[in-house]
Amino acid sequence: MSLVFISHPACALHDVGDEHPESPERLDAINDRLIASGLDYSILRAEAKKASRKQLYLAHDKTYVDKLFACTPKEGRVQLDDDTSMMPRSLEAALYAAGANIMAVDMLMQGKAGQAFCAVRPPGHHAERDKAMGFCLFNNVAVAAHWAMHKYKLERIAIVDFDVHHGNGTEDIFFNDPRVLFCSSYEYPFYPFNVGPGNEHILNLPLPAGTDGDTFRQAVTDNWLDKLDAFAPQLILISAGFDGHYEDDMAHFRLVETDYDWITRELKIIANKHCSGRMLSSLEGGYAMSALGRSVTVHIKAMME
Ligand SMILES: [Zn+2]
């Protein structure tokens, strides 16, 4: 079965300034590389629909969702935290980003696609139940997980977050929900700084600045793979951040494309064993354009093979 690549032109309309690293050009870099690689011919493409407020309420406080609808500016920007702001088209982009994840769950669960990649922005994994943070408005993978539990009654969902930053928003939303096994690797100490020890189903994996592929692979093998296998997930979600790439100066990891290929293939083995290969990956960070395009391409290829 095919991999579906889900996006929407509106995801490029969220633009909070030339100096901001989370730029619309990120999606162009991914598309360009996908086409240049020839992989574009082997994937399905689908255009996202907007998430509804009711769908967002599954993962976020109603008052928070309603506040984002209410505070969308007619012009200029509204600052939500130090590095997160909304401009007139931001809400629209965020609704399509969350909606892409919902569509991906539907297509996987209805057997219309084998795997899904959501090329969306703004990203999601720093957004908490009632707080925008770190470029993120709605927590896209958390919305996907809640939708899968609500609509398809899934009871075991694994979320793997290999962005260089801790997925604090995803931890916040699922801290007391053992239906979700959340695995997050991240540079520490680093933004968002206040990371706790997790719990039996929140597997936080702090790694030092300078972490290279060998260290990353060993840590993932030692800390996650057996637990993911034992959890026997019915669906695997990936918070796919590529800002740990060696060429990405957002942080200080030294990962390269083959490391993203490796972790994706390890997760695919678990998905094939427990959930008919069902994987949904949603774009988080990744700010070095060439490295982002190359990394997403190997990630998608590894999910498909
Ligand atoms: Zn990040």
PDB file of C-alpha atoms and ligand atoms in Angstrom:
ATOM      1  CA  MET A   1       0.000   0.000   0.000  1.00  0.00           C
ATOM      2  CA  SER A   2       1.167   3.500  -0.778  1.00  0.00           C
ATOM      3  CA  LEU A   3       2.470   6.267   1.407  1.00  0.00           C
ATOM      4  CA  VAL A   4       0.317   9.373   1.391  1.00  0.00           C
ATOM      5  CA  PHE A   5       1.943  12.810   1.527  1.00  0.00           C
ATOM      6  CA  ILE A   6      -0.541  15.254   2.999  1.00  0.00           C
ATOM      7  CA  SER A   7      -0.193  19.022   2.926  1.00  0.00           C
ATOM      8  CA  HIS A   8      -2.129  22.158   2.033  1.00  0.00           C
ATOM      9  CA  PRO A   9      -1.082  25.436   0.344  1.00  0.00           C
ATOM     10  CA  ALA A  10      -2.379  27.326   3.394  1.00  0.00           C
ATOM     11  CA  CYS A  11       0.435  25.832   5.505  1.00  0.00           C
ATOM     12  CA  ALA A  12       2.804  28.181   3.636  1.00  0.00           C
ATOM     13  CA  LEU A  13       0.718  31.251   4.482  1.00  0.00           C
ATOM     14  CA  HIS A  14       1.754  31.368   8.138  1.00  0.00           C
ATOM     15  CA  ASP A  15       4.671  33.801   7.889  1.00  0.00           C
ATOM     16  CA  VAL A  16       5.975  35.514  10.987  1.00  0.00           C
ATOM     17  CA  GLY A  17       8.852  37.377   9.418  1.00  0.00           C
ATOM     18  CA  ASP A  18      12.046  36.931   7.425  1.00  0.00           C
ATOM     19  CA  GLU A  19      14.151  36.640  10.571  1.00  0.00           C
ATOM     20  CA  HIS A  20      12.116  33.703  11.920  1.00  0.00           C
ATOM     21  CA  PRO A  21      13.653  30.261  11.245  1.00  0.00           C
ATOM     22  CA  GLU A  22      10.269  28.511  10.986  1.00  0.00           C
ATOM     23  CA  SER A  23       9.660  29.766   7.454  1.00  0.00           C
ATOM     24  CA  PRO A  24       7.343  28.821   4.554  1.00  0.00           C
ATOM     25  CA  GLU A  25      10.448  27.945   2.489  1.00  0.00           C
ATOM     26  CA  ARG A  26      10.835  24.799   4.602  1.00  0.00           C
ATOM     27  CA  LEU A  27       7.964  23.181   2.719  1.00  0.00           C
ATOM     28  CA  ASP A  28       9.484  24.189  -0.629  1.00  0.00           C
ATOM     29  CA  ALA A  29      12.778  22.568   0.375  1.00  0.00           C
ATOM     30  CA  ILE A  30      10.956  19.305   1.094  1.00  0.00           C
ATOM     31  CA  ASN A  31       8.942  19.376  -2.115  1.00  0.00           C
ATOM     32  CA  ASP A  32      11.943  20.255  -4.265  1.00  0.00           C
ATOM     33  CA  ARG A  33      14.008  17.389  -2.912  1.00  0.00           C
ATOM     34  CA  LEU A  34      11.159  14.924  -3.128  1.00  0.00           C
ATOM     35  CA  ILE A  35      10.730  15.746  -6.812  1.00  0.00           C
ATOM     36  CA  ALA A  36      14.481  15.745  -7.525  1.00  0.00           C
ATOM     37  CA  SER A  37      14.827  12.317  -5.881  1.00  0.00           C
ATOM     38  CA  GLY A  38      12.179  10.780  -8.128  1.00  0.00           C
ATOM     39  CA  LEU A  39      10.292   9.597  -5.035  1.00  0.00           C
ATOM     40  CA  ASP A  40       7.440  11.926  -5.879  1.00  0.00           C
ATOM     41  CA  TYR A  41       6.265   9.443  -8.533  1.00  0.00           C
ATOM     42  CA  SER A  42       5.726   6.656  -5.997  1.00  0.00           C
ATOM     43  CA  ILE A  43       3.674   8.502  -3.384  1.00  0.00           C
ATOM     44  CA  LEU A  44       0.036   9.485  -3.148  1.00  0.00           C
ATOM     45  CA  ARG A  45      -0.638  13.157  -2.577  1.00  0.00           C
ATOM     46  CA  ALA A  46      -3.634  14.456  -0.661  1.00  0.00           C
ATOM     47  CA  GLU A  47      -4.772  17.928   0.286  1.00  0.00           C
ATOM     48  CA  ALA A  48      -5.591  18.377   3.955  1.00  0.00           C
ATOM     49  CA  LYS A  49      -8.942  19.510   5.308  1.00  0.00           C
ATOM     50  CA  LYS A  50      -9.206  21.834   8.285  1.00  0.00           C
ATOM     51  CA  ALA A  51      -9.517  20.350  11.753  1.00  0.00           C
ATOM     52  CA  SER A  52     -12.769  21.313  13.469  1.00  0.00           C
ATOM     53  CA  ARG A  53     -12.894  22.949  16.879  1.00  0.00           C
ATOM     54  CA  LYS A  54     -14.452  19.769  18.278  1.00  0.00           C
ATOM     55  CA  GLN A  55     -11.524  17.720  17.024  1.00  0.00           C
ATOM     56  CA  LEU A  56      -9.062  20.169  18.596  1.00  0.00           C
ATOM     57  CA  TYR A  57     -10.947  20.025  21.906  1.00  0.00           C
ATOM     58  CA  LEU A  58      -9.950  16.345  22.147  1.00  0.00           C
ATOM     59  CA  ALA A  59      -6.306  17.351  22.762  1.00  0.00           C
ATOM     60  CA  HIS A  60      -6.564  20.965  23.948  1.00  0.00           C
ATOM     61  CA  ASP A  61      -8.557  22.919  26.505  1.00  0.00           C
ATOM     62  CA  LYS A  62     -11.650  24.433  24.944  1.00  0.00           C
ATOM     63  CA  THR A  63     -10.799  27.864  26.346  1.00  0.00           C
ATOM     64  CA  TYR A  64      -7.342  27.715  24.747  1.00  0.00           C
ATOM     65  CA  VAL A  65      -8.680  26.729  21.305  1.00  0.00           C
ATOM     66  CA  ASP A  66     -11.360  29.411  21.478  1.00  0.00           C
ATOM     67  CA  LYS A  67      -8.739  31.968  22.521  1.00  0.00           C
ATOM     68  CA  LEU A  68      -6.642  31.269  19.400  1.00  0.00           C
ATOM     69  CA  PHE A  69      -9.726  31.727  17.216  1.00  0.00           C
ATOM     70  CA  ALA A  70     -10.544  34.974  19.010  1.00  0.00           C
ATOM     71  CA  CYS A  71      -7.077  36.524  19.000  1.00  0.00           C
ATOM     72  CA  THR A  72      -6.265  36.087  15.287  1.00  0.00           C
ATOM     73  CA  PRO A  73      -5.252  39.586  14.142  1.00  0.00           C
ATOM     74  CA  LYS A  74      -6.723  41.275  11.081  1.00  0.00           C
ATOM     75  CA  GLU A  75      -3.267  42.682  10.400  1.00  0.00           C
ATOM     76  CA  GLY A  76       0.149  42.650  12.053  1.00  0.00           C
ATOM     77  CA  ARG A  77       1.108  40.043  14.647  1.00  0.00           C
ATOM     78  CA  VAL A  78      -0.038  38.868  18.062  1.00  0.00           C
ATOM     79  CA  GLN A  79       2.791  37.559  20.254  1.00  0.00           C
ATOM     80  CA  LEU A  80       1.892  34.357  22.187  1.00  0.00           C
ATOM     81  CA  ASP A  81       5.300  33.690  23.739  1.00  0.00           C
ATOM     82  CA  ASP A  82       8.864  34.851  23.095  1.00  0.00           C
ATOM     83  CA  ASP A  83       9.185  33.032  19.769  1.00  0.00           C
ATOM     84  CA  THR A  84       5.579  32.169  18.869  1.00  0.00           C
ATOM     85  CA  SER A  85       3.250  34.589  17.189  1.00  0.00           C
ATOM     86  CA  MET A  86       0.146  34.674  15.019  1.00  0.00           C
ATOM     87  CA  MET A  87      -0.466  36.734  11.896  1.00  0.00           C
ATOM     88  CA  PRO A  88      -3.733  36.881   9.938  1.00  0.00           C
ATOM     89  CA  ARG A  89      -3.214  33.490   8.168  1.00  0.00           C
ATOM     90  CA  SER A  90      -1.639  31.569  11.085  1.00  0.00           C
ATOM     91  CA  LEU A  91      -4.828  30.056  12.434  1.00  0.00           C
ATOM     92  CA  GLU A  92      -5.789  28.820   8.976  1.00  0.00           C
ATOM     93  CA  ALA A  93      -2.374  27.172   8.542  1.00  0.00           C
ATOM     94  CA  ALA A  94      -2.598  25.577  11.984  1.00  0.00           C
ATOM     95  CA  LEU A  95      -6.085  24.209  11.278  1.00  0.00           C
ATOM     96  CA  TYR A  96      -4.835  22.555   8.087  1.00  0.00           C
ATOM     97  CA  ALA A  97      -1.755  21.223   9.910  1.00  0.00           C
ATOM     98  CA  ALA A  98      -3.895  19.520  12.546  1.00  0.00           C
ATOM     99  CA  GLY A  99      -6.425  18.515   9.895  1.00  0.00           C
ATOM    100  CA  ALA A 100      -3.713  16.820   7.831  1.00  0.00           C
ATOM    101  CA  ASN A 101      -2.942  14.629  10.818  1.00  0.00           C
ATOM    102  CA  ILE A 102      -6.619  13.721  11.221  1.00  0.00           C
ATOM    103  CA  MET A 103      -6.878  12.849   7.530  1.00  0.00           C
ATOM    104  CA  ALA A 104      -3.743  10.715   7.877  1.00  0.00           C
ATOM    105  CA  VAL A 105      -5.280   8.733  10.743  1.00  0.00           C
ATOM    106  CA  ASP A 106      -8.447   8.207   8.718  1.00  0.00           C
ATOM    107  CA  MET A 107      -6.561   7.009   5.643  1.00  0.00           C
ATOM    108  CA  LEU A 108      -4.385   4.609   7.643  1.00  0.00           C
ATOM    109  CA  MET A 109      -7.238   3.210   9.704  1.00  0.00           C
ATOM    110  CA  GLN A 110      -9.513   2.821   6.661  1.00  0.00           C
ATOM    111  CA  GLY A 111      -6.791   1.041   4.694  1.00  0.00           C
ATOM    112  CA  LYS A 112      -6.460   3.789   2.087  1.00  0.00           C
ATOM    113  CA  ALA A 113      -2.718   4.254   2.718  1.00  0.00           C
ATOM    114  CA  GLY A 114       0.018   2.267   4.403  1.00  0.00           C
ATOM    115  CA  GLN A 115       1.977   5.194   5.824  1.00  0.00           C
ATOM    116  CA  ALA A 116       1.506   8.956   5.919  1.00  0.00           C
ATOM    117  CA  PHE A 117       3.755  11.993   6.007  1.00  0.00           C
ATOM    118  CA  CYS A 118       2.220  15.355   6.925  1.00  0.00           C
ATOM    119  CA  ALA A 119       4.259  18.205   5.423  1.00  0.00           C
ATOM    120  CA  VAL A 120       2.728  20.874   7.599  1.00  0.00           C
ATOM    121  CA  ARG A 121       3.492  23.980   9.576  1.00  0.00           C
ATOM    122  CA  PRO A 122       3.297  25.441  12.097  1.00  0.00           C
ATOM    123  CA  PRO A 123       4.798  22.452  13.928  1.00  0.00           C
ATOM    124  CA  GLY A 124       3.107  21.060  17.020  1.00  0.00           C
ATOM    125  CA  HIS A 125       5.119  19.234  19.665  1.00  0.00           C
ATOM    126  CA  HIS A 126       5.759  22.182  22.010  1.00  0.00           C
ATOM    127  CA  ALA A 127       2.062  23.127  22.178  1.00  0.00           C
ATOM    128  CA  GLU A 128       0.647  22.060  25.535  1.00  0.00           C
ATOM    129  CA  ARG A 129      -2.972  21.391  26.436  1.00  0.00           C
ATOM    130  CA  ASP A 130      -3.588  25.078  27.130  1.00  0.00           C
ATOM    131  CA  LYS A 131      -0.474  26.875  25.910  1.00  0.00           C
ATOM    132  CA  ALA A 132       1.168  27.895  22.610  1.00  0.00           C
ATOM    133  CA  MET A 133       4.932  27.571  22.737  1.00  0.00           C
ATOM    134  CA  GLY A 134       8.089  27.182  20.654  1.00  0.00           C
ATOM    135  CA  PHE A 135       6.596  28.042  17.209  1.00  0.00           C
ATOM    136  CA  CYS A 136       3.637  25.682  17.882  1.00  0.00           C
ATOM    137  CA  LEU A 137      -0.095  26.483  18.102  1.00  0.00           C
ATOM    138  CA  PHE A 138      -1.901  23.115  18.025  1.00  0.00           C
ATOM    139  CA  ASN A 139      -0.176  19.852  18.880  1.00  0.00           C
ATOM    140  CA  ASN A 140      -0.653  18.052  15.577  1.00  0.00           C
ATOM    141  CA  VAL A 141       0.427  14.550  16.637  1.00  0.00           C
ATOM    142  CA  ALA A 142      -1.523  14.809  19.883  1.00  0.00           C
ATOM    143  CA  VAL A 143      -4.620  15.686  17.875  1.00  0.00           C
ATOM    144  CA  ALA A 144      -3.920  12.647  15.656  1.00  0.00           C
ATOM    145  CA  ALA A 145      -3.508  10.339  18.659  1.00  0.00           C
ATOM    146  CA  HIS A 146      -6.688  11.592  20.299  1.00  0.00           C
ATOM    147  CA  TRP A 147      -8.584  11.243  17.036  1.00  0.00           C
ATOM    148  CA  ALA A 148      -7.370   7.657  16.644  1.00  0.00           C
ATOM    149  CA  MET A 149      -8.485   6.829  20.190  1.00  0.00           C
ATOM    150  CA  HIS A 150     -11.808   8.664  19.844  1.00  0.00           C
ATOM    151  CA  LYS A 151     -12.875   7.566  16.370  1.00  0.00           C
ATOM    152  CA  TYR A 152     -11.208   4.178  16.057  1.00  0.00           C
ATOM    153  CA  LYS A 153     -11.096   3.243  19.755  1.00  0.00           C
ATOM    154  CA  LEU A 154      -7.375   2.489  19.680  1.00  0.00           C
ATOM    155  CA  GLU A 155      -5.920   1.649  23.083  1.00  0.00           C
ATOM    156  CA  ARG A 156      -2.150   1.642  22.407  1.00  0.00           C
ATOM    157  CA  ILE A 157      -0.491   4.382  20.387  1.00  0.00           C
ATOM    158  CA  ALA A 158       3.262   4.973  20.316  1.00  0.00           C
ATOM    159  CA  ILE A 159       4.533   8.490  19.638  1.00  0.00           C
ATOM    160  CA  VAL A 160       8.235   8.759  18.819  1.00  0.00           C
ATOM    161  CA  ASP A 161       9.694  12.276  18.789  1.00  0.00           C
ATOM    162  CA  PHE A 162      13.244  12.560  17.428  1.00  0.00           C
ATOM    163  CA  ASP A 163      13.265  16.345  17.076  1.00  0.00           C
ATOM    164  CA  VAL A 164      16.333  17.832  18.795  1.00  0.00           C
ATOM    165  CA  HIS A 165      13.998  19.540  21.286  1.00  0.00           C
ATOM    166  CA  HIS A 166      11.929  17.742  23.920  1.00  0.00           C
ATOM    167  CA  GLY A 167       8.278  17.296  22.984  1.00  0.00           C
ATOM    168  CA  ASN A 168       7.044  19.012  26.136  1.00  0.00           C
ATOM    169  CA  GLY A 169       3.583  19.656  24.707  1.00  0.00           C
ATOM    170  CA  THR A 170       3.015  16.004  23.861  1.00  0.00           C
ATOM    171  CA  GLU A 171       4.253  14.974  27.308  1.00  0.00           C
ATOM    172  CA  ASP A 172       1.893  17.495  28.918  1.00  0.00           C
ATOM    173  CA  ILE A 173      -1.123  16.222  26.991  1.00  0.00           C
ATOM    174  CA  PHE A 174      -0.476  12.504  27.635  1.00  0.00           C
ATOM    175  CA  PHE A 175       1.272  12.540  31.010  1.00  0.00           C
ATOM    176  CA  ASN A 176      -1.672  10.802  32.679  1.00  0.00           C
ATOM    177  CA  ASP A 177      -2.800   8.749  29.681  1.00  0.00           C
ATOM    178  CA  PRO A 178      -1.106   5.325  29.540  1.00  0.00           C
ATOM    179  CA  ARG A 179      -2.818   4.544  26.236  1.00  0.00           C
ATOM    180  CA  VAL A 180       0.084   6.527  24.756  1.00  0.00           C
ATOM    181  CA  LEU A 181       3.734   5.463  24.981  1.00  0.00           C
ATOM    182  CA  PHE A 182       5.684   8.659  24.335  1.00  0.00           C
ATOM    183  CA  CYS A 183       9.395   8.454  23.473  1.00  0.00           C
ATOM    184  CA  SER A 184      11.232  11.778  23.121  1.00  0.00           C
ATOM    185  CA  SER A 185      14.954  12.210  22.475  1.00  0.00           C
ATOM    186  CA  TYR A 186      16.453  15.678  22.813  1.00  0.00           C
ATOM    187  CA  GLU A 187      19.506  17.749  23.535  1.00  0.00           C
ATOM    188  CA  TYR A 188      19.814  18.500  27.238  1.00  0.00           C
ATOM    189  CA  PRO A 189      20.285  20.964  28.795  1.00  0.00           C
ATOM    190  CA  PHE A 190      18.588  22.966  26.057  1.00  0.00           C
ATOM    191  CA  TYR A 191      15.233  24.486  25.152  1.00  0.00           C
ATOM    192  CA  PRO A 192      12.622  23.898  26.628  1.00  0.00           C
ATOM    193  CA  PHE A 193      14.887  23.313  29.675  1.00  0.00           C
ATOM    194  CA  ASN A 194      12.285  22.245  32.266  1.00  0.00           C
ATOM    195  CA  VAL A 195      12.151  18.562  31.318  1.00  0.00           C
ATOM    196  CA  GLY A 196      11.170  16.152  34.085  1.00  0.00           C
ATOM    197  CA  PRO A 197      12.012  12.444  34.417  1.00  0.00           C
ATOM    198  CA  GLY A 198       8.820  11.292  32.675  1.00  0.00           C
ATOM    199  CA  ASN A 199       7.047   8.181  33.966  1.00  0.00           C
ATOM    200  CA  GLU A 200       6.494   4.555  32.935  1.00  0.00           C
ATOM    201  CA  HIS A 201       4.881   5.589  29.632  1.00  0.00           C
ATOM    202  CA  ILE A 202       6.745   8.880  29.049  1.00  0.00           C
ATOM    203  CA  LEU A 203      10.272   7.804  28.057  1.00  0.00           C
ATOM    204  CA  ASN A 204      12.426  10.921  28.049  1.00  0.00           C
ATOM    205  CA  LEU A 205      15.862  10.470  26.525  1.00  0.00           C
ATOM    206  CA  PRO A 206      18.178  13.434  27.194  1.00  0.00           C
ATOM    207  CA  LEU A 207      21.415  13.453  25.184  1.00  0.00           C
ATOM    208  CA  PRO A 208      24.331  15.871  25.376  1.00  0.00           C
ATOM    209  CA  ALA A 209      25.369  18.523  22.878  1.00  0.00           C
ATOM    210  CA  GLY A 210      27.613  16.914  20.261  1.00  0.00           C
ATOM    211  CA  THR A 211      25.594  13.678  20.108  1.00  0.00           C
ATOM    212  CA  ASP A 212      26.428  11.848  16.891  1.00  0.00           C
ATOM    213  CA  GLY A 213      24.726   9.018  15.061  1.00  0.00           C
ATOM    214  CA  ASP A 214      26.473   6.206  16.960  1.00  0.00           C
ATOM    215  CA  THR A 215      25.510   7.653  20.344  1.00  0.00           C
ATOM    216  CA  PHE A 216      21.957   8.352  19.184  1.00  0.00           C
ATOM    217  CA  ARG A 217      21.440   4.856  17.780  1.00  0.00           C
ATOM    218  CA  GLN A 218      22.835   3.169  20.878  1.00  0.00           C
ATOM    219  CA  ALA A 219      20.649   5.284  23.188  1.00  0.00           C
ATOM    220  CA  VAL A 220      17.514   4.604  21.149  1.00  0.00           C
ATOM    221  CA  THR A 221      18.325   0.882  21.048  1.00  0.00           C
ATOM    222  CA  ASP A 222      19.011   0.683  24.788  1.00  0.00           C
ATOM    223  CA  ASN A 223      16.086   2.803  25.962  1.00  0.00           C
ATOM    224  CA  TRP A 224      13.215   2.471  23.514  1.00  0.00           C
ATOM    225  CA  LEU A 225      13.150  -0.384  21.032  1.00  0.00           C
ATOM    226  CA  ASP A 226      12.337  -3.268  23.401  1.00  0.00           C
ATOM    227  CA  LYS A 227       9.743  -1.157  25.202  1.00  0.00           C
ATOM    228  CA  LEU A 228       8.107  -0.139  21.940  1.00  0.00           C
ATOM    229  CA  ASP A 229       7.991  -3.792  20.883  1.00  0.00           C
ATOM    230  CA  ALA A 230       6.532  -4.893  24.238  1.00  0.00           C
ATOM    231  CA  PHE A 231       3.918  -2.115  24.064  1.00  0.00           C
ATOM    232  CA  ALA A 232       2.642  -3.605  20.783  1.00  0.00           C
ATOM    233  CA  PRO A 233       1.317  -0.332  19.372  1.00  0.00           C
ATOM    234  CA  GLN A 234      -1.787  -0.296  17.170  1.00  0.00           C
ATOM    235  CA  LEU A 235      -0.443   2.841  15.440  1.00  0.00           C
ATOM    236  CA  ILE A 236       2.948   4.575  15.429  1.00  0.00           C
ATOM    237  CA  LEU A 237       3.069   8.365  15.252  1.00  0.00           C
ATOM    238  CA  ILE A 238       6.319  10.217  14.646  1.00  0.00           C
ATOM    239  CA  SER A 239       7.085  13.796  15.606  1.00  0.00           C
ATOM    240  CA  ALA A 240       9.623  14.161  12.823  1.00  0.00           C
ATOM    241  CA  GLY A 241      11.999  16.988  13.613  1.00  0.00           C
ATOM    242  CA  PHE A 242      15.225  17.205  11.623  1.00  0.00           C
ATOM    243  CA  ASP A 243      16.913  20.007  13.597  1.00  0.00           C
ATOM    244  CA  GLY A 244      19.346  17.506  15.102  1.00  0.00           C
ATOM    245  CA  HIS A 245      21.064  17.354  11.703  1.00  0.00           C
ATOM    246  CA  TYR A 246      24.753  18.217  11.655  1.00  0.00           C
ATOM    247  CA  GLU A 247      24.129  21.077   9.217  1.00  0.00           C
ATOM    248  CA  ASP A 248      21.323  22.581  11.313  1.00  0.00           C
ATOM    249  CA  ASP A 249      22.617  25.286  13.625  1.00  0.00           C
ATOM    250  CA  MET A 250      19.416  25.460  15.680  1.00  0.00           C
ATOM    251  CA  ALA A 251      21.028  22.976  18.102  1.00  0.00           C
ATOM    252  CA  HIS A 252      24.168  20.893  18.588  1.00  0.00           C
ATOM    253  CA  PHE A 253      23.587  17.299  17.483  1.00  0.00           C
ATOM    254  CA  ARG A 254      25.597  15.744  14.653  1.00  0.00           C
ATOM    255  CA  LEU A 255      23.010  13.475  13.028  1.00  0.00           C
ATOM    256  CA  VAL A 256      22.961  12.861   9.282  1.00  0.00           C
ATOM    257  CA  GLU A 257      20.463  11.410   6.807  1.00  0.00           C
ATOM    258  CA  THR A 258      21.523   7.806   7.461  1.00  0.00           C
ATOM    259  CA  ASP A 259      20.600   8.234  11.140  1.00  0.00           C
ATOM    260  CA  TYR A 260      17.068   9.328  10.224  1.00  0.00           C
ATOM    261  CA  ASP A 261      16.938   6.419   7.795  1.00  0.00           C
ATOM    262  CA  TRP A 262      18.033   4.062  10.590  1.00  0.00           C
ATOM    263  CA  ILE A 263      15.469   5.100  13.200  1.00  0.00           C
ATOM    264  CA  THR A 264      12.682   5.104  10.622  1.00  0.00           C
ATOM    265  CA  ARG A 265      13.538   1.540   9.570  1.00  0.00           C
ATOM    266  CA  GLU A 266      13.673   0.390  13.216  1.00  0.00           C
ATOM    267  CA  LEU A 267      10.211   1.857  13.768  1.00  0.00           C
ATOM    268  CA  LYS A 268       8.958   0.264  10.568  1.00  0.00           C
ATOM    269  CA  ILE A 269      10.021  -3.163  11.858  1.00  0.00           C
ATOM    270  CA  ILE A 270       7.877  -2.592  14.958  1.00  0.00           C
ATOM    271  CA  ALA A 271       4.997  -1.224  12.874  1.00  0.00           C
ATOM    272  CA  ASN A 272       5.115  -4.242  10.557  1.00  0.00           C
ATOM    273  CA  LYS A 273       5.096  -6.611  13.526  1.00  0.00           C
ATOM    274  CA  HIS A 274       2.245  -5.008  15.469  1.00  0.00           C
ATOM    275  CA  CYS A 275       0.118  -2.718  13.312  1.00  0.00           C
ATOM    276  CA  SER A 276       0.287  -3.737   9.649  1.00  0.00           C
ATOM    277  CA  GLY A 277       3.017  -1.145   9.040  1.00  0.00           C
ATOM    278  CA  ARG A 278       0.794   1.817   9.998  1.00  0.00           C
ATOM    279  CA  MET A 279       2.988   4.905  10.599  1.00  0.00           C
ATOM    280  CA  LEU A 280       2.032   8.559  10.600  1.00  0.00           C
ATOM    281  CA  SER A 281       4.878  11.056  10.577  1.00  0.00           C
ATOM    282  CA  SER A 282       4.317  14.786  11.010  1.00  0.00           C
ATOM    283  CA  LEU A 283       6.884  17.496  10.401  1.00  0.00           C
ATOM    284  CA  GLU A 284       8.222  19.296  13.457  1.00  0.00           C
ATOM    285  CA  GLY A 285      11.595  21.139  13.323  1.00  0.00           C
ATOM    286  CA  GLY A 286      14.386  21.303  10.735  1.00  0.00           C
ATOM    287  CA  TYR A 287      15.724  24.680   9.659  1.00  0.00           C
ATOM    288  CA  ALA A 288      18.728  24.001   7.407  1.00  0.00           C
ATOM    289  CA  MET A 289      16.938  23.857   4.074  1.00  0.00           C
ATOM    290  CA  SER A 290      19.088  21.402   2.125  1.00  0.00           C
ATOM    291  CA  ALA A 291      19.527  19.058   5.097  1.00  0.00           C
ATOM    292  CA  LEU A 292      15.781  19.204   5.775  1.00  0.00           C
ATOM    293  CA  GLY A 293      14.878  18.278   2.200  1.00  0.00           C
ATOM    294  CA  ARG A 294      17.370  15.409   2.103  1.00  0.00           C
ATOM    295  CA  SER A 295      16.419  14.088   5.537  1.00  0.00           C
ATOM    296  CA  VAL A 296      12.671  14.096   4.883  1.00  0.00           C
ATOM    297  CA  THR A 297      13.267  12.282   1.596  1.00  0.00           C
ATOM    298  CA  VAL A 298      15.220   9.420   3.203  1.00  0.00           C
ATOM    299  CA  HIS A 299      12.674   9.293   6.039  1.00  0.00           C
ATOM    300  CA  ILE A 300       9.768   8.917   3.602  1.00  0.00           C
ATOM    301  CA  LYS A 301      11.670   6.337   1.543  1.00  0.00           C
ATOM    302  CA  ALA A 302      12.418   4.295   4.669  1.00  0.00           C
ATOM    303  CA  MET A 303       8.767   4.356   5.710  1.00  0.00           C
ATOM    304  CA  MET A 304       7.737   3.079   2.272  1.00  0.00           C
ATOM    305  CA  GLU A 305      10.231   0.230   1.944  1.00  0.00           C
TER     306      GLU A 305
HETATM  307 ZN    ZN B   1      13.026  21.276  17.335  1.00  0.00          ZN
END
